[in-house]
Amino acid sequence: MNFKIPGDRSKFSLYLMLVLLAAAVALMVVGANVILPVALIALDVVIFIFGYVLYDEALEE
């Protein structure tokens, strides 16, 4: 596996992470649902982990 990720990719994943986190917090404040904010936070964590792991691997090469 050879990932070539430009520097903008990490910024994009960071912004996406913040947007998802804000959406999850907003949903919890509204109290619309319990499952959806939890799912968004889980997705948030996955994006954070994969985004930075792939970015670090790209930097090492």
Tab-separated table of C-alpha atoms in Angstrom:
chain	number	residue	atom	x	y	z
A	1	MET	CA	0.000	0.000	0.000
A	2	ASN	CA	1.470	3.289	-1.094
A	3	PHE	CA	-0.471	6.381	-0.053
A	4	LYS	CA	0.451	9.735	-1.520
A	5	ILE	CA	-1.414	12.324	0.501
A	6	PRO	CA	-0.769	16.048	0.060
A	7	GLY	CA	-0.613	18.393	3.055
A	8	ASP	CA	-4.123	19.692	2.355
A	9	ARG	CA	-5.539	16.259	3.160
A	10	SER	CA	-4.700	16.541	6.848
A	11	LYS	CA	-6.283	19.991	7.045
A	12	PHE	CA	-9.374	18.676	5.253
A	13	SER	CA	-9.734	15.747	7.657
A	14	LEU	CA	-9.261	18.116	10.594
A	15	TYR	CA	-11.966	20.495	9.348
A	16	LEU	CA	-14.316	17.586	8.608
A	17	MET	CA	-13.674	16.258	12.103
A	18	LEU	CA	-14.517	19.621	13.681
A	19	VAL	CA	-17.692	19.961	11.599
A	20	LEU	CA	-18.867	16.470	12.593
A	21	LEU	CA	-18.067	17.151	16.233
A	22	ALA	CA	-20.007	20.442	16.117
A	23	ALA	CA	-22.955	18.663	14.483
A	24	ALA	CA	-22.909	15.951	17.158
A	25	VAL	CA	-22.809	18.530	19.971
A	26	ALA	CA	-25.646	20.517	18.345
A	27	LEU	CA	-27.780	17.364	18.079
A	28	MET	CA	-27.133	16.514	21.723
A	29	VAL	CA	-28.082	20.054	22.801
A	30	VAL	CA	-31.303	19.855	20.796
A	31	GLY	CA	-31.886	16.378	22.173
A	32	ALA	CA	-33.186	15.157	18.826
A	33	ASN	CA	-31.573	11.754	19.075
A	34	VAL	CA	-29.154	9.702	21.154
A	35	ILE	CA	-27.887	7.257	18.551
A	36	LEU	CA	-27.047	9.801	15.841
A	37	PRO	CA	-24.632	12.002	17.883
A	38	VAL	CA	-22.882	8.874	19.166
A	39	ALA	CA	-22.541	7.602	15.593
A	40	LEU	CA	-21.164	10.989	14.475
A	41	ILE	CA	-18.599	10.997	17.286
A	42	ALA	CA	-17.568	7.443	16.391
A	43	LEU	CA	-17.179	8.488	12.750
A	44	ASP	CA	-15.240	11.514	13.997
A	45	VAL	CA	-12.758	9.297	15.839
A	46	VAL	CA	-12.373	7.004	12.818
A	47	ILE	CA	-11.647	9.966	10.523
A	48	PHE	CA	-9.146	11.358	13.025
A	49	ILE	CA	-7.285	8.058	13.417
A	50	PHE	CA	-7.231	7.102	9.731
A	51	GLY	CA	-6.461	10.652	8.585
A	52	TYR	CA	-3.446	11.048	10.825
A	53	VAL	CA	-2.132	7.490	10.536
A	54	LEU	CA	-2.180	7.682	6.729
A	55	TYR	CA	-0.674	11.176	6.819
A	56	ASP	CA	2.157	10.053	9.108
A	57	GLU	CA	2.884	7.064	6.863
A	58	ALA	CA	2.990	9.361	3.833
A	59	LEU	CA	5.478	11.647	5.599
A	60	GLU	CA	7.802	8.780	6.510
A	61	GLU	CA	8.314	7.726	2.892
